Amino acid sequence: MSLTTAPPGSTAPSPTAPAGSAAPASRRWIYVVLHTAGRRVLAEPGGLLVSLVFYGLVVAVLAGLWSAAAEANGGTVAGYTAIALTWYVAVSEAATVSLNIRMIDDIGRDIGGGAVAVELLRPASVLGVRMVSELGRALPRLAGCLAAGTLLATATAGGPPRPAALALTVPSLVLALMCNIAAQHAFAASAFWLRDAGTAWFLYQKLVFVLGGMLIPLEVLPGWLGRAAALLPFRAMAYAPARLASGHMEPVLLLEQLGWLAALVVGAGLVFRAGQRRLQVVGG
Amino acid sequence: MRHPGWMTAATAATAASRATAGAAIEVRGLTKAFAVGRRHARRRIEAVRAISFTIDSGERVAYIGPNGAGKSTSIKILTGILHPTGGEANVLGVVPWQDRRRLAARIGTLFGQRSLLWFELTPRQSYRMLAAIYGLDARQERTRVAELADLLEAGELFDVPVRNLSLGQRMRCELGAVMLHQPEVLFLDEPTIGLDLLAKQRFRELLVRLNGERGTTIFLTSHDVADIEHVAERAIVINHGSVIYDDAVATMRRRLMATKLVEVGLAEPSERVAMAGVAVLEHSPTRMKLVVDTATTPIRDVVDALLDDHDVADISVVDPPLEQVIAEIYGLPQR
């Protein structure tokens, strides 16, 4: 067996490595991680219930505020009726409350504390396993929030403004979760350099709250801010499914989300790879 | 006789033969330097300095050294987590930092202070995730988990959430996680840290059994001398980033320590011993405890003199404890 000279930092495969026993090519892990992560949430119904109660409270308060604003403004705000606004906040909140609220902070702690080093010992993408696991945890919560939101919006404001548009909301919500998870991983990767992602977490939340349309439909934002929001990926994370749920039949929003998802996954992959490389060269 | 260098001629010959037959790990001149400090006061620290060794398939090797000696850094390089600054290494024919994921499918690594399991899940659920990540299908997963339940005698623990397991129970399940994909080499970084005596003993027995039954190569770091004595056949000692000793554990005491402990039971009170190279630790009318520097006076001469000059009821000559041997090795000059 001959030794291969190791140029520092090189990542090319070893020319002397024997054949066989390569890292697994099967994608079964995606299903298993998704499924196990989902079961993990369902195994703790208390946590799920707390999320749903929190979600219900936030939706009730925001729907009340927006309905009052619409009433005071002659029945609409930026073209949204009180019913549309109620459905809007029910879906925009579902898109964000379903996710681990401290995701960036948790990832940052794992990177800064060195737990990610253990994940590098597995024959799978660290980022891939983490993102699939987060999606698996979010999907049961999303189902719960959707059910609770539908009941709440129907009971307090009335049925969906446009049921056909509502049908597009479900796939749009799943895409919103995926975009959000990818973006949060990209932000959290700052911990590879800063050792902590607390600041990134604080900043990210505010960006999604406002520029993502979680609290406010983007049409309500002042001109320059609205134009900025239109150019940024955050609108794919709450605004897109909420806009559909509020009765706007705009399938292009799904295409836009797909585009952002591809860009965010590539972006997160590049940042994570650079971070991992730094960890491997500089140490953790 | 105090050993003058880091490797005996016999060990060097053994190492040379290993290099040609079934080497699992080969390391030549491996170096890792870190830059520390702020921009204007940046210093370069060599955590690992040009280390070289070869480990044969199926060997059980203890890789030991004081804190900060470079043990964990070496393991991180050999498992592909860290890139070296220089030198060469291959593990199972793979350069770890060039093909980390491919190597990961063939090795298992356990850091005593890091968990491979998900705390919210049961070990069985964690194994399911890991099995899928390691590319096992559902049937292979079931078979392996059943085998591990027998091997680890831990089947009843597999359905308890990890966060509810004691440390000893968790470490058994961690070993299951690291063995699930049947690795050819196990890297264990202080795996018994924090375990109670019984759990440590059980863990050591498991490692020896795994090695015996499956031929798994074991590369172990530990500060616990009992881990080294009970698990390892060979010890590589590293200090200040360099390998300072590499030999069989069984010969470690003999080759390195020039001292013997002699305990003498006396039938009648006698005078205090006065011989070159002999220090009296304890002297009472019925008992003597001596430390003999065999480089100055052979042990045989000391025993003969004791038997001639004293009414000896009982005598024993023992090697010093391994802790003392290792402390002595840490004090050896670097190569």
Coordinates of C-alpha atoms in Angstrom, one line a residue:
Chain A
M1 CA 0.0 0.0 0.0
S2 CA 1.5 3.3 -1.0
L3 CA 1.1 6.6 0.7
T4 CA -0.3 9.5 -1.2
T5 CA 1.3 12.8 -0.7
A6 CA -1.2 15.2 0.8
P7 CA -1.0 18.7 -0.5
P8 CA -2.6 20.7 2.3
G9 CA -6.1 21.7 1.6
S10 CA -6.6 19.5 -1.4
T11 CA -10.0 17.8 -1.6
A12 CA -9.4 15.8 -4.8
P13 CA -10.1 12.0 -4.4
S14 CA -7.1 9.9 -3.6
P15 CA -5.7 8.3 -6.8
T16 CA -4.5 5.3 -4.7
A17 CA -7.8 4.7 -2.8
P18 CA -9.1 1.2 -3.4
A19 CA -12.4 0.7 -5.1
G20 CA -15.5 -0.2 -3.1
S21 CA -17.0 0.9 0.1
A22 CA -17.7 4.4 -1.3
A23 CA -20.1 6.7 0.5
P24 CA -23.7 5.6 0.0
A25 CA -25.4 6.8 -3.1
S26 CA -28.9 5.8 -1.9
R27 CA -31.3 8.6 -1.2
R28 CA -33.3 6.5 1.3
W29 CA -31.8 8.6 4.1
I30 CA -33.9 11.6 2.9
Y31 CA -37.1 9.7 3.6
V32 CA -35.9 8.2 6.8
V33 CA -34.6 11.5 8.3
L34 CA -37.8 13.3 7.2
H35 CA -40.0 10.6 8.7
T36 CA -38.0 10.2 11.9
A37 CA -37.8 13.9 12.5
G38 CA -41.6 14.2 12.0
R39 CA -42.3 11.4 14.4
R40 CA -40.0 13.1 16.9
V41 CA -42.4 16.1 16.9
L42 CA -45.5 13.9 17.1
A43 CA -44.0 12.0 20.0
E44 CA -44.1 15.2 22.1
P45 CA -47.7 16.4 21.8
G46 CA -47.2 18.9 24.6
G47 CA -44.6 20.9 22.5
L48 CA -46.9 20.8 19.5
L49 CA -49.8 22.0 21.5
V50 CA -47.8 25.0 22.9
S51 CA -46.9 25.9 19.3
L52 CA -50.5 25.7 18.2
V53 CA -51.7 27.8 21.2
F54 CA -49.0 30.4 20.4
Y55 CA -50.0 30.4 16.8
G56 CA -53.7 30.8 17.5
L57 CA -53.0 33.8 19.8
V58 CA -50.8 35.5 17.3
V59 CA -53.2 35.0 14.5
A60 CA -56.2 36.2 16.6
V61 CA -54.4 39.4 17.6
L62 CA -53.0 40.2 14.1
A63 CA -56.3 39.4 12.4
G64 CA -58.1 41.6 14.9
L65 CA -55.7 44.5 14.3
W66 CA -55.8 44.2 10.5
S67 CA -59.6 43.9 10.5
A68 CA -59.8 47.1 12.6
A69 CA -57.4 48.8 10.2
A70 CA -59.5 47.7 7.2
E71 CA -62.7 48.9 8.8
A72 CA -61.1 52.2 9.6
N73 CA -59.8 52.5 6.0
G74 CA -63.2 52.0 4.3
G75 CA -63.1 48.2 4.2
T76 CA -59.7 47.4 2.6
V77 CA -56.0 47.9 3.2
A78 CA -53.9 48.0 0.1
G79 CA -56.6 46.0 -1.7
Y80 CA -57.0 43.4 1.0
T81 CA -60.4 43.0 2.6
A82 CA -60.8 42.1 6.3
I83 CA -61.5 38.5 5.4
A84 CA -58.5 38.4 3.0
L85 CA -56.2 39.9 5.7
T86 CA -57.4 37.2 8.2
W87 CA -56.5 34.4 5.8
Y88 CA -53.3 36.2 5.0
V89 CA -52.0 36.3 8.6
A90 CA -53.3 32.8 9.3
V91 CA -51.0 31.5 6.5
S92 CA -48.1 33.8 6.9
E93 CA -47.9 32.9 10.6
A94 CA -48.2 29.2 9.8
A95 CA -45.3 29.5 7.4
T96 CA -43.0 30.8 10.1
V97 CA -44.4 29.4 13.4
S98 CA -44.0 25.9 12.0
L99 CA -40.3 26.2 12.0
N100 CA -37.9 25.8 14.9
I101 CA -37.9 29.4 16.1
R102 CA -34.3 29.3 17.3
M103 CA -33.0 27.4 14.3
I104 CA -30.2 29.8 13.5
D105 CA -29.1 30.1 17.1
D106 CA -29.1 26.3 17.5
I107 CA -27.1 25.7 14.3
G108 CA -24.7 28.5 15.4
R109 CA -24.2 26.8 18.8
D110 CA -23.5 23.5 17.1
I111 CA -21.0 25.1 14.8
G112 CA -19.3 27.2 17.5
G113 CA -19.4 24.4 20.1
G114 CA -17.9 21.8 17.7
A115 CA -20.9 19.4 17.4
V116 CA -20.8 19.9 13.7
A117 CA -17.4 18.1 13.7
V118 CA -19.2 14.9 14.6
E119 CA -21.6 15.3 11.7
L120 CA -18.5 15.6 9.4
L121 CA -17.8 12.0 10.4
R122 CA -20.9 10.7 8.5
P123 CA -20.9 9.9 4.8
A124 CA -23.6 12.4 4.0
S125 CA -23.9 16.1 3.5
V126 CA -24.0 17.9 6.9
L127 CA -26.2 20.6 5.4
G128 CA -28.4 18.1 3.6
V129 CA -29.1 16.1 6.7
R130 CA -29.8 19.2 8.8
M131 CA -32.1 20.7 6.3
V132 CA -34.1 17.6 5.8
S133 CA -34.3 17.0 9.5
E134 CA -35.7 20.6 10.0
L135 CA -38.2 20.1 7.3
G136 CA -39.3 16.8 8.9
R137 CA -39.8 18.6 12.2
A138 CA -41.7 21.5 10.5
L139 CA -44.2 19.5 8.5
P140 CA -46.3 18.1 11.4
R141 CA -46.4 21.6 12.9
L142 CA -47.5 23.0 9.6
A143 CA -50.3 20.5 9.3
G144 CA -51.5 21.5 12.8
C145 CA -51.2 25.2 12.1
L146 CA -53.1 24.9 8.8
A147 CA -55.9 23.0 10.5
A148 CA -56.1 25.5 13.4
G149 CA -55.7 28.5 11.1
T150 CA -58.5 27.3 8.8
L151 CA -60.8 26.8 11.7
L152 CA -59.9 30.1 13.3
A153 CA -60.2 32.2 10.0
T154 CA -63.4 30.5 9.0
A155 CA -64.9 31.0 12.5
T156 CA -63.8 34.7 12.9
A157 CA -63.9 36.1 9.4
G158 CA -65.5 33.5 7.0
G159 CA -64.5 31.0 4.4
P160 CA -61.5 31.5 2.1
P161 CA -61.9 34.4 -0.3
R162 CA -61.0 32.1 -3.3
P163 CA -60.9 28.4 -2.6
A164 CA -59.1 27.6 -5.9
A165 CA -56.2 29.9 -4.9
L166 CA -56.2 28.3 -1.5
A167 CA -55.4 24.9 -3.2
L168 CA -52.1 26.5 -4.3
T169 CA -51.3 27.6 -0.8
V170 CA -50.3 24.1 0.5
P171 CA -47.5 23.5 -2.0
S172 CA -46.5 27.2 -1.6
L173 CA -46.3 26.7 2.2
V174 CA -44.0 23.7 1.8
L175 CA -41.8 25.7 -0.6
A176 CA -41.9 28.6 1.9
L177 CA -40.6 26.3 4.7
M178 CA -37.8 25.0 2.4
C179 CA -36.7 28.5 1.4
N180 CA -36.7 29.6 5.0
I181 CA -34.7 26.6 6.2
A182 CA -32.1 27.1 3.4
A183 CA -31.8 30.8 4.2
Q184 CA -31.5 30.2 7.9
H185 CA -28.7 27.7 7.3
A186 CA -26.9 30.2 5.1
F187 CA -27.2 32.9 7.9
A188 CA -26.2 30.4 10.6
A189 CA -23.1 29.5 8.8
S190 CA -21.7 32.8 9.9
A191 CA -20.8 31.0 13.1
F192 CA -18.0 29.2 11.2
W193 CA -16.3 32.6 11.3
L194 CA -17.9 34.4 14.2
R195 CA -18.3 31.4 16.5
D196 CA -21.9 32.5 17.3
A197 CA -25.0 33.1 15.2
G198 CA -26.9 35.1 17.8
T199 CA -26.6 38.4 15.8
A200 CA -27.5 36.7 12.5
W201 CA -30.6 35.2 14.2
F202 CA -31.7 38.6 15.5
L203 CA -31.3 40.2 12.1
Y204 CA -32.9 37.4 10.2
Q205 CA -36.0 37.4 12.2
K206 CA -36.6 41.1 11.6
L207 CA -36.0 40.7 7.9
V208 CA -38.6 37.9 7.7
F209 CA -41.1 39.8 9.9
V210 CA -41.0 42.9 7.7
L211 CA -39.5 42.1 4.3
G212 CA -41.0 38.6 4.2
G213 CA -44.5 39.9 4.7
M214 CA -45.1 37.9 7.9
L215 CA -46.7 40.7 9.8
I216 CA -47.6 43.1 7.0
P217 CA -48.6 42.4 3.4
L218 CA -45.8 43.7 1.2
E219 CA -48.3 46.0 -0.6
V220 CA -48.6 48.0 2.6
L221 CA -44.9 48.8 2.8
P222 CA -43.8 52.3 1.6
G223 CA -42.6 52.5 -2.0
W224 CA -38.8 52.1 -1.6
L225 CA -39.2 49.4 1.1
G226 CA -41.8 47.5 -1.0
R227 CA -39.4 47.6 -4.0
A228 CA -36.6 46.3 -1.9
A229 CA -38.8 43.5 -0.5
A230 CA -39.8 42.5 -4.1
L231 CA -36.1 41.9 -4.9
L232 CA -35.2 39.9 -1.8
P233 CA -35.9 36.2 -1.1
F234 CA -37.7 36.8 2.1
R235 CA -41.0 37.2 0.3
A236 CA -40.8 33.5 -0.7
M237 CA -41.0 32.6 3.0
A238 CA -44.3 34.1 4.1
Y239 CA -45.8 36.5 1.6
A240 CA -46.1 34.1 -1.3
P241 CA -48.4 31.5 0.4
A242 CA -50.2 34.2 2.3
R243 CA -50.9 36.2 -0.9
L244 CA -52.4 33.0 -2.5
A245 CA -54.5 32.2 0.6
S246 CA -55.9 35.7 0.6
G247 CA -57.6 35.1 -2.7
H248 CA -55.0 36.1 -5.3
M249 CA -54.7 33.5 -8.0
E250 CA -51.1 34.1 -8.9
P251 CA -49.4 30.7 -9.7
V252 CA -46.3 32.7 -10.7
L253 CA -45.6 33.0 -7.0
L254 CA -44.8 29.2 -6.9
L255 CA -42.4 29.6 -9.8
E256 CA -40.8 32.5 -8.0
Q257 CA -40.5 30.4 -4.8
L258 CA -38.9 27.5 -6.8
G259 CA -36.3 29.9 -8.2
W260 CA -35.5 31.3 -4.8
L261 CA -35.3 27.8 -3.3
A262 CA -32.7 26.8 -5.9
A263 CA -30.7 30.0 -5.3
L264 CA -30.9 29.7 -1.5
V265 CA -29.9 26.0 -1.5
V266 CA -27.0 26.7 -3.7
G267 CA -26.1 29.8 -1.6
A268 CA -26.4 27.8 1.7
G269 CA -24.3 25.0 0.2
L270 CA -21.5 27.4 -0.8
V271 CA -21.4 29.2 2.5
F272 CA -21.5 25.9 4.5
R273 CA -18.8 24.4 2.3
A274 CA -16.6 27.4 2.8
G275 CA -17.3 27.2 6.5
Q276 CA -16.6 23.5 6.7
R277 CA -13.4 24.1 4.8
R278 CA -12.4 26.8 7.2
L279 CA -13.1 24.4 10.1
Q280 CA -11.0 21.7 8.5
V281 CA -8.1 24.0 7.8
V282 CA -8.1 26.3 10.8
G283 CA -9.7 23.9 13.3
G284 CA -12.7 24.3 15.6
Chain B
M1 CA 18.3 0.1 31.7
R2 CA 16.6 3.4 30.7
H3 CA 15.5 3.3 27.1
P4 CA 17.5 5.9 25.2
G5 CA 15.0 6.6 22.3
W6 CA 11.4 6.4 21.3
M7 CA 11.4 2.9 19.6
T8 CA 13.3 -0.2 20.3
A9 CA 15.0 -2.1 17.5
A10 CA 12.5 -4.9 17.9
T11 CA 9.6 -2.5 17.6
A12 CA 11.2 -0.9 14.6
A13 CA 11.4 -4.3 12.9
T14 CA 7.8 -5.0 13.8
A15 CA 6.7 -1.7 12.4
A16 CA 8.6 -2.3 9.2
S17 CA 6.9 -5.7 8.8
R18 CA 3.5 -4.0 9.5
A19 CA 4.1 -1.5 6.7
T20 CA 4.2 -4.2 4.2
A21 CA 1.3 -6.4 5.4
G22 CA -2.2 -5.2 6.0
A23 CA -1.7 -1.7 7.3
A24 CA -4.9 -0.1 8.3
I25 CA -3.4 3.3 9.1
E26 CA -0.1 4.7 7.7
V27 CA 1.2 8.1 8.8
R28 CA 4.4 9.7 7.6
G29 CA 5.7 13.1 8.8
L30 CA 2.2 14.3 9.6
T31 CA 2.2 17.9 10.8
K32 CA -0.6 20.3 11.8
A33 CA 0.1 23.9 12.7
F34 CA -2.4 26.5 13.9
A35 CA -2.1 30.2 13.8
V36 CA -3.2 31.8 17.1
G37 CA -3.5 35.3 18.3
R38 CA -4.6 38.6 16.8
R39 CA -3.3 39.8 13.4
H40 CA -0.3 41.8 14.8
A41 CA 0.7 39.2 17.4
R42 CA 0.0 36.0 15.4
R43 CA 1.9 32.9 16.5
R44 CA 2.2 29.5 14.9
I45 CA 1.6 26.6 17.1
E46 CA 2.5 23.1 15.9
A47 CA -0.1 20.8 17.5
V48 CA 1.3 17.8 15.6
R49 CA 4.9 17.6 14.6
A50 CA 6.0 15.2 11.8
I51 CA 4.6 12.1 13.4
S52 CA 5.0 8.7 11.8
F53 CA 3.6 5.3 12.6
T54 CA 1.9 2.3 11.0
I55 CA -1.0 0.4 12.5
D56 CA -1.8 -3.0 11.2
S57 CA -5.3 -4.2 10.5
G58 CA -6.8 -5.8 13.7
E59 CA -4.4 -4.1 16.1
R60 CA -5.5 -2.5 19.3
V61 CA -3.5 0.6 19.8
A62 CA -3.5 3.2 22.6
Y63 CA -2.5 6.7 21.5
I64 CA -1.7 8.4 24.7
G65 CA -0.2 11.7 25.9
P66 CA -0.8 14.5 28.3
N67 CA -3.4 17.1 27.7
G68 CA -2.6 19.3 24.7
A69 CA -0.1 16.7 23.3
G70 CA -1.9 16.5 19.9
K71 CA -3.9 13.3 20.3
S72 CA -7.3 14.7 19.3
T73 CA -5.8 16.8 16.5
S74 CA -4.2 13.6 15.2
I75 CA -7.6 11.8 15.3
K76 CA -9.3 14.6 13.6
I77 CA -6.8 14.5 10.8
L78 CA -7.0 10.7 10.4
T79 CA -10.8 10.9 10.3
G80 CA -10.8 13.8 7.7
I81 CA -12.2 16.5 10.0
L82 CA -9.0 18.5 9.9
H83 CA -6.6 19.1 7.0
P84 CA -2.9 18.7 7.9
T85 CA -0.3 21.3 7.2
G86 CA 2.1 18.7 5.9
G87 CA 2.9 15.1 5.7
E88 CA 1.1 12.0 4.4
A89 CA -1.4 9.6 5.8
N90 CA -3.8 7.1 4.6
V91 CA -6.5 5.1 6.5
L92 CA -7.7 2.0 4.7
G93 CA -6.1 3.3 1.6
V94 CA -7.9 6.6 1.6
V95 CA -6.4 10.0 2.3
P96 CA -8.8 11.2 5.0
W97 CA -8.9 14.9 4.2
Q98 CA -9.2 14.3 0.5
D99 CA -12.1 11.7 0.6
R100 CA -13.7 12.2 4.0
R101 CA -17.2 10.9 3.1
R102 CA -15.9 7.7 1.5
L103 CA -13.7 7.0 4.5
A104 CA -16.5 7.8 6.9
A105 CA -18.4 4.8 5.5
R106 CA -15.6 2.5 6.5
I107 CA -14.5 3.9 9.9
G108 CA -16.3 4.6 13.2
T109 CA -15.3 7.5 15.4
L110 CA -16.5 8.1 18.9
F111 CA -15.5 11.2 20.9
G112 CA -16.3 10.6 24.6
Q113 CA -17.6 14.1 25.1
R114 CA -19.7 14.2 21.9
S115 CA -22.8 12.2 21.2
L116 CA -23.6 10.4 17.9
L117 CA -27.1 9.9 19.0
W118 CA -30.0 12.3 18.9
F119 CA -31.1 13.1 22.5
E120 CA -34.8 13.4 21.8
L121 CA -34.9 10.0 20.0
T122 CA -34.4 6.5 21.3
P123 CA -31.2 4.7 20.3
R124 CA -33.3 2.6 17.9
Q125 CA -34.6 5.7 16.1
S126 CA -31.1 7.2 16.0
Y127 CA -29.8 3.9 14.6
R128 CA -32.5 4.1 11.9
M129 CA -31.4 7.5 10.9
L130 CA -27.7 6.5 11.0
A131 CA -28.3 3.3 9.1
A132 CA -30.0 5.2 6.3
I133 CA -27.2 7.8 6.3
Y134 CA -24.6 5.0 6.0
G135 CA -26.6 3.5 3.1
L136 CA -27.9 0.4 4.8
D137 CA -31.3 -0.9 3.6
A138 CA -34.2 -1.7 6.1
R139 CA -33.3 -5.4 6.2
Q140 CA -29.6 -4.8 6.9
E141 CA -30.6 -2.2 9.5
R142 CA -32.8 -4.7 11.4
T143 CA -30.2 -7.4 11.3
R144 CA -27.4 -5.1 12.5
V145 CA -29.5 -3.6 15.3
A146 CA -30.5 -7.1 16.5
E147 CA -26.8 -8.1 16.5
L148 CA -25.8 -5.0 18.4
A149 CA -28.5 -5.7 21.0
D150 CA -26.8 -9.1 21.6
L151 CA -23.3 -7.8 21.5
L152 CA -23.9 -4.8 23.7
E153 CA -26.4 -6.6 25.9
A154 CA -28.4 -3.5 25.6
G155 CA -31.5 -4.4 23.7
E156 CA -33.7 -3.1 26.5
L157 CA -32.1 0.3 26.3
F158 CA -32.7 0.8 22.6
D159 CA -36.3 2.0 23.1
V160 CA -35.6 4.4 25.9
P161 CA -35.1 8.1 24.9
V162 CA -31.4 8.8 24.9
R163 CA -31.8 11.7 27.3
N164 CA -33.2 9.3 29.9
L165 CA -30.2 6.9 29.8
S166 CA -27.4 7.0 32.3
L167 CA -23.9 7.9 31.0
G168 CA -22.8 4.2 31.1
Q169 CA -25.9 3.1 29.3
R170 CA -25.6 5.9 26.7
M171 CA -22.0 5.0 26.0
R172 CA -23.0 1.4 25.3
C173 CA -25.6 2.7 22.8
E174 CA -23.0 5.2 21.4
L175 CA -20.8 2.2 20.7
G176 CA -23.8 0.7 18.9
A177 CA -24.1 3.8 16.8
V178 CA -20.4 3.7 15.9
M179 CA -20.5 -0.1 15.1
L180 CA -23.8 0.0 13.1
H181 CA -22.1 0.1 9.7
Q182 CA -19.4 -2.4 10.7
P183 CA -16.4 -0.1 10.5
E184 CA -13.0 -1.6 9.8
V185 CA -11.3 0.9 12.1
L186 CA -12.6 2.4 15.3
F187 CA -11.2 5.7 16.5
L188 CA -12.1 6.3 20.1
D189 CA -11.2 9.6 21.8
E190 CA -11.5 9.2 25.6
P191 CA -14.5 6.9 25.3
T192 CA -14.6 6.0 29.0
I193 CA -14.5 9.6 30.3
G194 CA -17.0 10.1 33.1
L195 CA -18.0 6.4 33.3
D196 CA -18.1 4.6 36.6
L197 CA -15.8 1.7 37.3
L198 CA -18.2 -1.0 36.3
A199 CA -19.3 0.7 33.1
K200 CA -15.6 1.3 32.2
Q201 CA -14.8 -2.3 32.7
R202 CA -17.8 -3.4 30.6
F203 CA -16.9 -1.0 27.9
R204 CA -13.3 -2.2 27.7
E205 CA -14.5 -5.8 27.5
L206 CA -16.8 -4.9 24.6
L207 CA -13.9 -3.3 22.7
V208 CA -11.7 -6.4 23.2
R209 CA -14.6 -8.6 22.1
L210 CA -15.3 -6.5 19.0
N211 CA -11.6 -6.7 18.1
G212 CA -11.5 -10.5 18.7
E213 CA -14.8 -11.3 16.9
R214 CA -14.7 -8.9 14.0
G215 CA -11.0 -8.0 13.7
T216 CA -11.9 -4.3 14.1
T217 CA -8.8 -2.2 14.3
I218 CA -8.9 0.0 17.5
F219 CA -7.2 3.3 17.9
L220 CA -7.9 4.6 21.4
T221 CA -6.9 7.7 23.3
S222 CA -7.4 7.8 27.0
H223 CA -6.0 9.2 30.2
D224 CA -7.2 6.1 32.1
V225 CA -4.3 3.7 32.5
A226 CA -6.7 0.8 32.9
D227 CA -8.1 1.5 29.4
I228 CA -4.6 1.2 28.0
E229 CA -3.8 -1.9 30.1
H230 CA -7.0 -3.8 29.3
V231 CA -7.7 -2.8 25.7
A232 CA -4.4 -2.0 24.0
E233 CA -1.7 -4.3 22.8
R234 CA 0.5 -1.4 21.8
A235 CA 1.0 2.1 23.0
I236 CA 2.1 5.1 21.0
V237 CA 3.0 8.0 23.2
I238 CA 2.8 11.6 21.9
N239 CA 4.0 14.7 23.7
H240 CA 4.3 18.3 22.4
G241 CA 3.0 17.0 19.0
S242 CA 5.7 14.3 18.5
V243 CA 5.7 10.6 18.9
I244 CA 8.1 9.9 21.8
Y245 CA 7.5 6.2 22.3
D246 CA 6.0 3.3 20.3
D247 CA 6.0 -0.2 21.7
A248 CA 4.0 -3.1 23.1
V249 CA 2.1 -2.3 26.3
A250 CA 3.3 -5.5 27.9
T251 CA 6.9 -4.5 27.4
M252 CA 6.4 -0.9 28.3
R253 CA 7.3 -1.2 32.0
R254 CA 10.2 -3.6 31.4
R255 CA 11.9 -1.5 28.7
L256 CA 11.3 1.9 30.0
M257 CA 11.6 1.7 33.7
A258 CA 14.9 1.2 35.3
T259 CA 13.4 0.8 38.7
K260 CA 11.8 -2.1 40.6
L261 CA 9.9 -2.2 43.8
V262 CA 11.1 -4.8 46.3
E263 CA 8.9 -5.6 49.3
V264 CA 10.5 -7.8 52.0
G265 CA 8.8 -9.5 55.0
L266 CA 11.3 -10.0 57.9
A267 CA 11.3 -13.0 60.3
E268 CA 13.5 -11.0 62.6
P269 CA 14.4 -7.2 62.9
S270 CA 17.5 -6.3 60.9
E271 CA 19.6 -3.3 60.0
R272 CA 18.7 -0.8 57.4
V273 CA 19.9 -1.7 53.9
A274 CA 22.8 0.4 52.5
M275 CA 23.5 -0.4 48.8
A276 CA 24.3 1.7 45.8
G277 CA 21.2 2.3 43.7
V278 CA 18.8 1.2 46.5
A279 CA 16.5 3.6 48.3
V280 CA 14.6 2.6 51.4
L281 CA 11.0 3.7 51.2
E282 CA 9.9 2.0 54.4
H283 CA 11.7 0.1 57.2
S284 CA 10.1 -1.5 60.3
P285 CA 11.1 -4.5 62.4
T286 CA 9.0 -6.8 60.2
R287 CA 9.0 -5.1 56.9
M288 CA 11.1 -3.3 54.3
K289 CA 10.1 -1.5 51.1
L290 CA 12.9 -0.7 48.6
V291 CA 13.2 1.1 45.3
V292 CA 16.0 -0.4 43.2
D293 CA 17.6 1.5 40.3
T294 CA 18.6 -1.5 38.2
A295 CA 20.8 0.6 36.0
T296 CA 23.1 1.0 39.0
T297 CA 22.7 -2.4 40.7
P298 CA 21.1 -5.4 39.1
I299 CA 18.0 -6.7 40.9
R300 CA 19.6 -10.1 41.3
D301 CA 22.4 -8.6 43.3
V302 CA 20.0 -6.8 45.6
V303 CA 17.9 -9.9 46.1
D304 CA 21.0 -12.0 46.8
A305 CA 22.3 -9.5 49.4
L306 CA 18.9 -9.4 51.1
L307 CA 18.7 -13.2 51.4
D308 CA 22.3 -13.4 52.6
D309 CA 22.2 -10.6 55.2
H310 CA 18.6 -10.7 56.5
D311 CA 16.3 -13.3 57.9
V312 CA 13.8 -13.0 55.0
A313 CA 10.3 -14.5 55.5
D314 CA 8.8 -13.3 52.2
I315 CA 10.1 -11.2 49.2
S316 CA 8.4 -9.8 46.2
V317 CA 9.8 -7.8 43.2
V318 CA 7.2 -5.9 41.2
D319 CA 7.2 -3.4 38.3
P320 CA 6.1 0.1 39.2
P321 CA 2.5 1.0 38.4
L322 CA 1.8 1.9 34.7
E323 CA 0.9 5.5 35.8
Q324 CA 4.4 5.9 36.9
V325 CA 5.7 4.4 33.6
I326 CA 3.7 6.8 31.5
A327 CA 4.7 9.8 33.6
E328 CA 8.3 8.7 33.0
I329 CA 7.6 8.4 29.3
Y330 CA 6.1 11.9 29.2
G331 CA 9.4 13.1 30.5
L332 CA 11.4 11.5 27.8
P333 CA 13.3 13.9 25.4
Q334 CA 11.6 14.4 22.0
R335 CA 13.1 12.7 19.1

